[in-house]
Coordinates of C-alpha atoms in Angstrom, one line a residue:
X1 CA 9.1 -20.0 4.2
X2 CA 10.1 -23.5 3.8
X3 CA 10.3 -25.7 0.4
X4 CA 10.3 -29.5 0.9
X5 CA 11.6 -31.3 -2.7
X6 CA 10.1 -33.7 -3.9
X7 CA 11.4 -37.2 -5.1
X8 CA 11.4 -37.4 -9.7
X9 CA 9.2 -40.4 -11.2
X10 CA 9.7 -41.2 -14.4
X11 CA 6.2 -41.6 -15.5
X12 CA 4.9 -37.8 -16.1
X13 CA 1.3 -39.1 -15.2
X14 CA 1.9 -40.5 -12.1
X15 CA 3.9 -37.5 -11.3
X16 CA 1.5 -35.5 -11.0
X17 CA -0.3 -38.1 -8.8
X18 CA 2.3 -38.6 -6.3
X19 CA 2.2 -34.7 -5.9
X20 CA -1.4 -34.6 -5.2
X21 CA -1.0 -37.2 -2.3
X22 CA 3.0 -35.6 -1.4
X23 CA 0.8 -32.6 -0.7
X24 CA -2.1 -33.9 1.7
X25 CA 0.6 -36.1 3.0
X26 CA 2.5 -33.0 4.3
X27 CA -0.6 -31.2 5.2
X28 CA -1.6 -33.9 7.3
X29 CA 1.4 -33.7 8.9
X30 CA 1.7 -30.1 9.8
X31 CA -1.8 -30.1 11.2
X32 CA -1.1 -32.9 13.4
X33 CA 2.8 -30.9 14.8
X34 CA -0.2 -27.6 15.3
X35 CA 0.9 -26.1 12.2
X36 CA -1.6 -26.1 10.1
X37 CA -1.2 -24.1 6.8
X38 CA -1.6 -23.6 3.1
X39 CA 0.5 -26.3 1.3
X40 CA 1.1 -25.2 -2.7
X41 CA 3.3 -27.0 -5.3
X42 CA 5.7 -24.6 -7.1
X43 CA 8.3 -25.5 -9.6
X44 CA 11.4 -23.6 -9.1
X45 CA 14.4 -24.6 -11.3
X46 CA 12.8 -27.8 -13.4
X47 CA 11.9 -29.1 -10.1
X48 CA 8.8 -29.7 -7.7
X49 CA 8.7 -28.1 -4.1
X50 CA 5.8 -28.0 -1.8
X51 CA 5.6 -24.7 -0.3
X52 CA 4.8 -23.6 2.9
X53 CA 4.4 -20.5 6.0
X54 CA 5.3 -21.4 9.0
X55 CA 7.4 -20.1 12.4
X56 CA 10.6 -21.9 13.2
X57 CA 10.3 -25.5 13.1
X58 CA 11.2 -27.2 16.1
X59 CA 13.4 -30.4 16.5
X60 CA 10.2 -32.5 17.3
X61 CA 8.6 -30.9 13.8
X62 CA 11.9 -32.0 11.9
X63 CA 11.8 -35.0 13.1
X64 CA 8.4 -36.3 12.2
X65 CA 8.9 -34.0 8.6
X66 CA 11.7 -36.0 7.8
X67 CA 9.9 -39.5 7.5
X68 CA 7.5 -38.7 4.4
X69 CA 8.4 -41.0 2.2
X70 CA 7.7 -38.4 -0.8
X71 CA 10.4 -35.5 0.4
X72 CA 13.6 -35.6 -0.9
X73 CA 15.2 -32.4 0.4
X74 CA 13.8 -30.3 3.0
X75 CA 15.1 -27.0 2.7
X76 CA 14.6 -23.1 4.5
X77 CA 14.2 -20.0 2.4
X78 CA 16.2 -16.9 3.1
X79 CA 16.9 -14.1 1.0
X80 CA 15.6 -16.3 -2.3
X81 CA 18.0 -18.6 -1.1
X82 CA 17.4 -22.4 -0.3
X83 CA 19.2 -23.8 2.8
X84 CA 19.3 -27.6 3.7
X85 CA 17.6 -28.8 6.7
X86 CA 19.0 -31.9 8.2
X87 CA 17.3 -35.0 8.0
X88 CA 16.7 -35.9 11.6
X89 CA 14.8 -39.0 11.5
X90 CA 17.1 -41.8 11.6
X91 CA 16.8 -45.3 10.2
X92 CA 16.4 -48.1 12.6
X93 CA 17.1 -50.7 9.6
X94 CA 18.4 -49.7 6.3
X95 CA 16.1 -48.2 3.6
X96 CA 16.5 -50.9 1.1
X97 CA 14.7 -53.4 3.9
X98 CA 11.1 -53.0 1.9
X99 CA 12.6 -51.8 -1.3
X100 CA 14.7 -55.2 -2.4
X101 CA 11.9 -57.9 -2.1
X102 CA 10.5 -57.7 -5.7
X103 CA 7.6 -59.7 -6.9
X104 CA 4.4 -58.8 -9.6
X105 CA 1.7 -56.8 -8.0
X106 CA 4.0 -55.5 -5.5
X107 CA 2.2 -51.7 -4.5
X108 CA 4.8 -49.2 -4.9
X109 CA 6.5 -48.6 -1.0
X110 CA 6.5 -44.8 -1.7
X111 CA 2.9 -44.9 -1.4
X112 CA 2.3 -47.5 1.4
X113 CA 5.0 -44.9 3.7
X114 CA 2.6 -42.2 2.6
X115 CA -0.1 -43.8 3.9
X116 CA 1.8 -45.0 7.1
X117 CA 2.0 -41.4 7.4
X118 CA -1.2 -40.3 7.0
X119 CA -2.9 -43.0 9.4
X120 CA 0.0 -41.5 12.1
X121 CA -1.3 -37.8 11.3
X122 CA -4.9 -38.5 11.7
X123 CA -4.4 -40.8 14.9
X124 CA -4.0 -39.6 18.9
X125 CA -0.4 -41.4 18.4
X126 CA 1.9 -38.7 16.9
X127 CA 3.8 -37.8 20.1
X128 CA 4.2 -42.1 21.0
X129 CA 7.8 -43.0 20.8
X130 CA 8.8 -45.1 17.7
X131 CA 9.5 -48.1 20.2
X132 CA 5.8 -48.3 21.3
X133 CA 4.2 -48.0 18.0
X134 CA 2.7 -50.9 16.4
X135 CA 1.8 -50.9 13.1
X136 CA -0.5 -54.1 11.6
X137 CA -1.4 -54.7 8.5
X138 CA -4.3 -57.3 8.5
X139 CA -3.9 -58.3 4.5
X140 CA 0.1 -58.3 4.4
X141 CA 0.5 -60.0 1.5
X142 CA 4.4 -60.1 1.2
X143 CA 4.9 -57.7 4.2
X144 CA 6.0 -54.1 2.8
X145 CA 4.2 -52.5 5.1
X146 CA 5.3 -54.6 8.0
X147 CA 9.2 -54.0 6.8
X148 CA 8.1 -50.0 6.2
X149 CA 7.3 -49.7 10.4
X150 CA 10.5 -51.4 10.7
X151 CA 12.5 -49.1 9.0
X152 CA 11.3 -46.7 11.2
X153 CA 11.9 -48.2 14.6
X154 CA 8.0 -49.1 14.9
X155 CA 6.5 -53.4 15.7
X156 CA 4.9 -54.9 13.1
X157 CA 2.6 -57.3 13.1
X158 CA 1.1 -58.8 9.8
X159 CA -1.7 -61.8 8.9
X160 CA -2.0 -63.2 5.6
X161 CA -3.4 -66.0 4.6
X162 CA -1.5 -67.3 1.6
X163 CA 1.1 -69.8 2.7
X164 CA 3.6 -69.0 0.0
X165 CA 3.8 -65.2 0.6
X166 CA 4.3 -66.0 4.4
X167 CA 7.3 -68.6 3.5
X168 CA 8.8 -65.9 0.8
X169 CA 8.0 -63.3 3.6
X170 CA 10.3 -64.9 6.5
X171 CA 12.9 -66.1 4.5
X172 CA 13.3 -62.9 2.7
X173 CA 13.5 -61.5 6.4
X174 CA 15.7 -64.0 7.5
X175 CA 18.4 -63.6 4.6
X176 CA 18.4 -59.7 5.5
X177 CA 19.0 -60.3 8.8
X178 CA 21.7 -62.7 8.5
X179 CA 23.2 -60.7 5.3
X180 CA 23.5 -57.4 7.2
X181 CA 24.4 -59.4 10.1
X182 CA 21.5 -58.0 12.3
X183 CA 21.2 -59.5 15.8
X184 CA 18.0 -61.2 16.2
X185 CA 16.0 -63.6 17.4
X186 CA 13.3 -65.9 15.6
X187 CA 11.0 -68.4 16.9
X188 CA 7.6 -69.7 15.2
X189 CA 4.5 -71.3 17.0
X190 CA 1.2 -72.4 16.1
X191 CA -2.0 -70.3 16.9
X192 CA -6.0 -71.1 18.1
X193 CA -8.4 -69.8 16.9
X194 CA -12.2 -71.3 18.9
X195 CA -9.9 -74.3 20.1
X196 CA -8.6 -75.1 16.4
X197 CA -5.4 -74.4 14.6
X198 CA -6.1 -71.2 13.2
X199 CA -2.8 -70.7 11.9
X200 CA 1.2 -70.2 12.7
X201 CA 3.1 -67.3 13.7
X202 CA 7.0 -66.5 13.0
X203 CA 8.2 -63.7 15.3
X204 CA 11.5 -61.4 14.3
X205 CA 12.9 -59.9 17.6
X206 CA 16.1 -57.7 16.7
X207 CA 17.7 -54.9 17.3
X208 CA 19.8 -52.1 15.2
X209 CA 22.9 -52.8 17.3
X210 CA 24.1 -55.6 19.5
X211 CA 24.2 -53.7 22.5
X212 CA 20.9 -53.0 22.3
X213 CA 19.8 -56.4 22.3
X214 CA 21.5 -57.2 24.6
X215 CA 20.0 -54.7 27.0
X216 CA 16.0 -55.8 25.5
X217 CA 16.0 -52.6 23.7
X218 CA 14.1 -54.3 20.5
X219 CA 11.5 -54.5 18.0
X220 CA 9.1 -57.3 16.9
X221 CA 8.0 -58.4 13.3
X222 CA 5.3 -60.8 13.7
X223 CA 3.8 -62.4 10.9
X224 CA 0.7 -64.5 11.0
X225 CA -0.2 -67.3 8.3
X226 CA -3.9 -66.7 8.6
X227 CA -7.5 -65.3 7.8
X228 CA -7.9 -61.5 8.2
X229 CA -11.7 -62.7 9.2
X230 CA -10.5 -64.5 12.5
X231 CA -7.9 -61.2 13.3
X232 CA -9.8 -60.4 16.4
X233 CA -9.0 -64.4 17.7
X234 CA -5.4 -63.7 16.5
X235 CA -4.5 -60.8 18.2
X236 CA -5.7 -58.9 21.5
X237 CA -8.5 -56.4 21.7
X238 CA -7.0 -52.9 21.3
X239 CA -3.1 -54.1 20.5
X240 CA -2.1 -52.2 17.5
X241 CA -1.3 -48.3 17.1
X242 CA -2.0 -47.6 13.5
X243 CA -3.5 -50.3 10.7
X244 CA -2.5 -49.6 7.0
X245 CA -3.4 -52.2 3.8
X246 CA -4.2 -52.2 0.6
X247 CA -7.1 -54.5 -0.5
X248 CA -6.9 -57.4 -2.8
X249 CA -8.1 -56.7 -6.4
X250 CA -10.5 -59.4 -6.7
X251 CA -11.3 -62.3 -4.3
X252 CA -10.1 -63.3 -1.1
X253 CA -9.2 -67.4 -0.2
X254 CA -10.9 -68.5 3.1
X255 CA -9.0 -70.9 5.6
X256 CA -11.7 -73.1 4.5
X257 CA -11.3 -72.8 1.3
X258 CA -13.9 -71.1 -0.1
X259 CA -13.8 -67.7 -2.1
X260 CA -15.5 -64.6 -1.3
X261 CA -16.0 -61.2 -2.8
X262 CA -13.5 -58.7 -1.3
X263 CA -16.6 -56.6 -0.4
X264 CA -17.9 -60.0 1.8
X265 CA -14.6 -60.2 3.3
X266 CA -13.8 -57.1 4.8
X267 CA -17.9 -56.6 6.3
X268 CA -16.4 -60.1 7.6
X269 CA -12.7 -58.5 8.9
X270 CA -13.9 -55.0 9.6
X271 CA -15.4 -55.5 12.9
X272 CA -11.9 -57.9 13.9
X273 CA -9.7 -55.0 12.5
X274 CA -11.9 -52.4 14.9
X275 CA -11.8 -54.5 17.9
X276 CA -7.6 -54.8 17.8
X277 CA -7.4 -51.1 16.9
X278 CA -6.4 -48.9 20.0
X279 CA -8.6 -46.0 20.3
X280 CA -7.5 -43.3 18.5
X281 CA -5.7 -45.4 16.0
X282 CA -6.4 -45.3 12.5
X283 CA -6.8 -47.6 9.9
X284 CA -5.5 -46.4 6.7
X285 CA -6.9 -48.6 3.5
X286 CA -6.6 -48.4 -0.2
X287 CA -8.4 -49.8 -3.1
X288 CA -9.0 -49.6 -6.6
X289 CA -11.7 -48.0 -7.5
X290 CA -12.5 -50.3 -10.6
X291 CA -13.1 -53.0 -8.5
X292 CA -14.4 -51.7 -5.1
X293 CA -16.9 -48.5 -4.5
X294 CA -15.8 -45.9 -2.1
X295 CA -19.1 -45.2 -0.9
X296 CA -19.6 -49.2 0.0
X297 CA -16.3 -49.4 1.9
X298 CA -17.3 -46.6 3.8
X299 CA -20.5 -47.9 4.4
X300 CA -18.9 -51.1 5.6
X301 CA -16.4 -49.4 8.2
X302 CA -18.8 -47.0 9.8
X303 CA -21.1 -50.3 10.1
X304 CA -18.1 -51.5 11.9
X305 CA -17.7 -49.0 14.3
X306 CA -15.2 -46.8 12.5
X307 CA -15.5 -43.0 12.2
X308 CA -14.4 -41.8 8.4
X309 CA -11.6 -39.0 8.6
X310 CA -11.7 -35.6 6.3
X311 CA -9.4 -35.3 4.1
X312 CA -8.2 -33.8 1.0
X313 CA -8.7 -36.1 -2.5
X314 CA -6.5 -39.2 -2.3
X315 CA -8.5 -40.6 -5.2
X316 CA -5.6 -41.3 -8.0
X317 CA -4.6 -42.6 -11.1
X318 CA -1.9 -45.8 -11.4
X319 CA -2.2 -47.1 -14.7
X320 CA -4.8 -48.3 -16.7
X321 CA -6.1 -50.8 -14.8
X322 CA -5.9 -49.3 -11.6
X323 CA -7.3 -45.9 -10.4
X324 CA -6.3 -46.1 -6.3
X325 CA -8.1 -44.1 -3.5
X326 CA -7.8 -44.4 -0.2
X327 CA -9.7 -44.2 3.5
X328 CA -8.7 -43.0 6.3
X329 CA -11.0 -44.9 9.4
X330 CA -10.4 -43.5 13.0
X331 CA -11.4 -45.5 16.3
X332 CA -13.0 -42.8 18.5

């Protein structure tokens, strides 16, 4: 028997949401190590544990348990007694990477990790080594996700078109870097999209020690100034791993200016995001579902090619203004 503990919140309401999606995030998991099992919540002690059967787990298991971003404390049970499991997944940049960039609006990074690791579960990707991985986020806003992958040792790659979120972006990533004194290298360059300037890139290439960049042993940040509708002009067919976002609230600008409904941009986007997508890969998106249906996003991705993944209710409450679901959208 095995009891994972979960992280507090504060807020009692969104307590229990963060349980509800702890608890498919876990399942998800174990189903995609081949141990799939009954996952229950128990409180033991004035504390929350998510419960589980399974035989030993292995190094490998440990390993890819130990990034959820909602498990505090793995643990063993013997005898009625709770042993500590070692974490095992180490940090290729320090935690507080997506944690210290603060802004309103920010999504909570708890919940984009989860979702990082539910697009992982659901994809053909799980055994990829970290330094293969690339993770894109095709709405980045100020780049949590991108700095999320980091932390784990994955690329990132990130396009958004709002100049001043790319300029707070990089120079947030170029103070950590030089704080922490990271070795790294970073160069920007413009990009074409149908012959015009379709926007500019600025590339991160580092490494968690010095030796290791010295010998190439790196990872890439890559974030693109530019419109999620052109993504398939930005970046090759079938470059990315995984793909996790989570849609504006109201209306997305156009290089051109112009405003369209968020449901008109992604039928736009989706087919871009599909064609970058390896197969196998997974796009993982949320939404509010005060704004956007679920039923016309879904209708939208399988339009685009995607395939929509089963999964437990990720449907959720935020705060008033903002009840949060979210798809998971496979390549086949």
């Amino acid at each position: 028997m095995y009891a994972f503990l979960l992280y507090p919140h504060s807020n009692i309401r969104y307590r229990q949401s963060l349980l509800q999606l702890a608890k498919e995030e876990l399942s998800m998991t174990l189903k995609a190590l081949g141990r799939e099992t009954e996952v229950e919540p128990r409180e033991m002690g004035g504390a929350m544990f998510l419960m589980f059967e399974a035989q030993k787990l292995t190094e490998r298991d440990l390993r890819m348990l130990s990034q959820m971003s909602s498990i505090y404390v793995m643990f063993k049970m013997e005898d009625g007694k709770l042993l500590p499991m070692q974490n095992l997944h180490p940090q290729y940049v320090e935690e507080d990477l997506p944690a210290l960039l603060k802004y309103k609006g920010k999504t909570n990074e708890m919940f984009t990790d989860t979702m990082l690791t539910m697009a992982l579960a659901q994809s053909a990707f799980m055994p990829v080594h970290d330094s293969q991985l690339i993770v894109c986020d095709p709405m980045a806003g100020r780049g949590t996700t991108l700095m999320l992958a980091l932390r784990r040792g994955y690329h990132g790659v990130g396009i958004e078109i709002d100049k001043a979120d790319v300029r707070e972006t990089c120079a947030y990533m170029t103070r950590y870097l030089e704080f922490h004194r990271i070795k790294h290298k970073k160069t920007e360059n413009a990009l074409t999209v149908r012959g015009k300037l379709g926007g500019r890139e600025t590339k991160f290439v580092l490494s968690d020690t010095p030796e290791h960049f010295k010998d190439g042993d790196t990872r890439t940040l890559r974030i693109i100034c530019g419109d999620t509708r052109s993504t398939s002009a930005l970046l090759k067919r079938e470059s990315v791993h995984l793909m996790v976002t989570d849609i504006p609230y109201g209306v997305q600008t156009g290089t051109a200016g112009k405003r369209d409904s968020i449901g008109g941009t992604l039928a736009a986007a989706l087919p871009g995001w599909f064609d970058v997508l390896k197969r196998g890969g997974v796009l993982a998106m949320s939404f509010n579902t005060h704004v956007t249906k679920r039923q016309d996003l879904i209708r939208l991705c399988e339009q685009a090619g995607f395939v929509i993944a089963e999964t437990g209710k990720l449907e959720h409450w935020v705060e008033q203004a903002i009840n949060r679901d979210v798809i998971l959208a496979k390549k086949i």
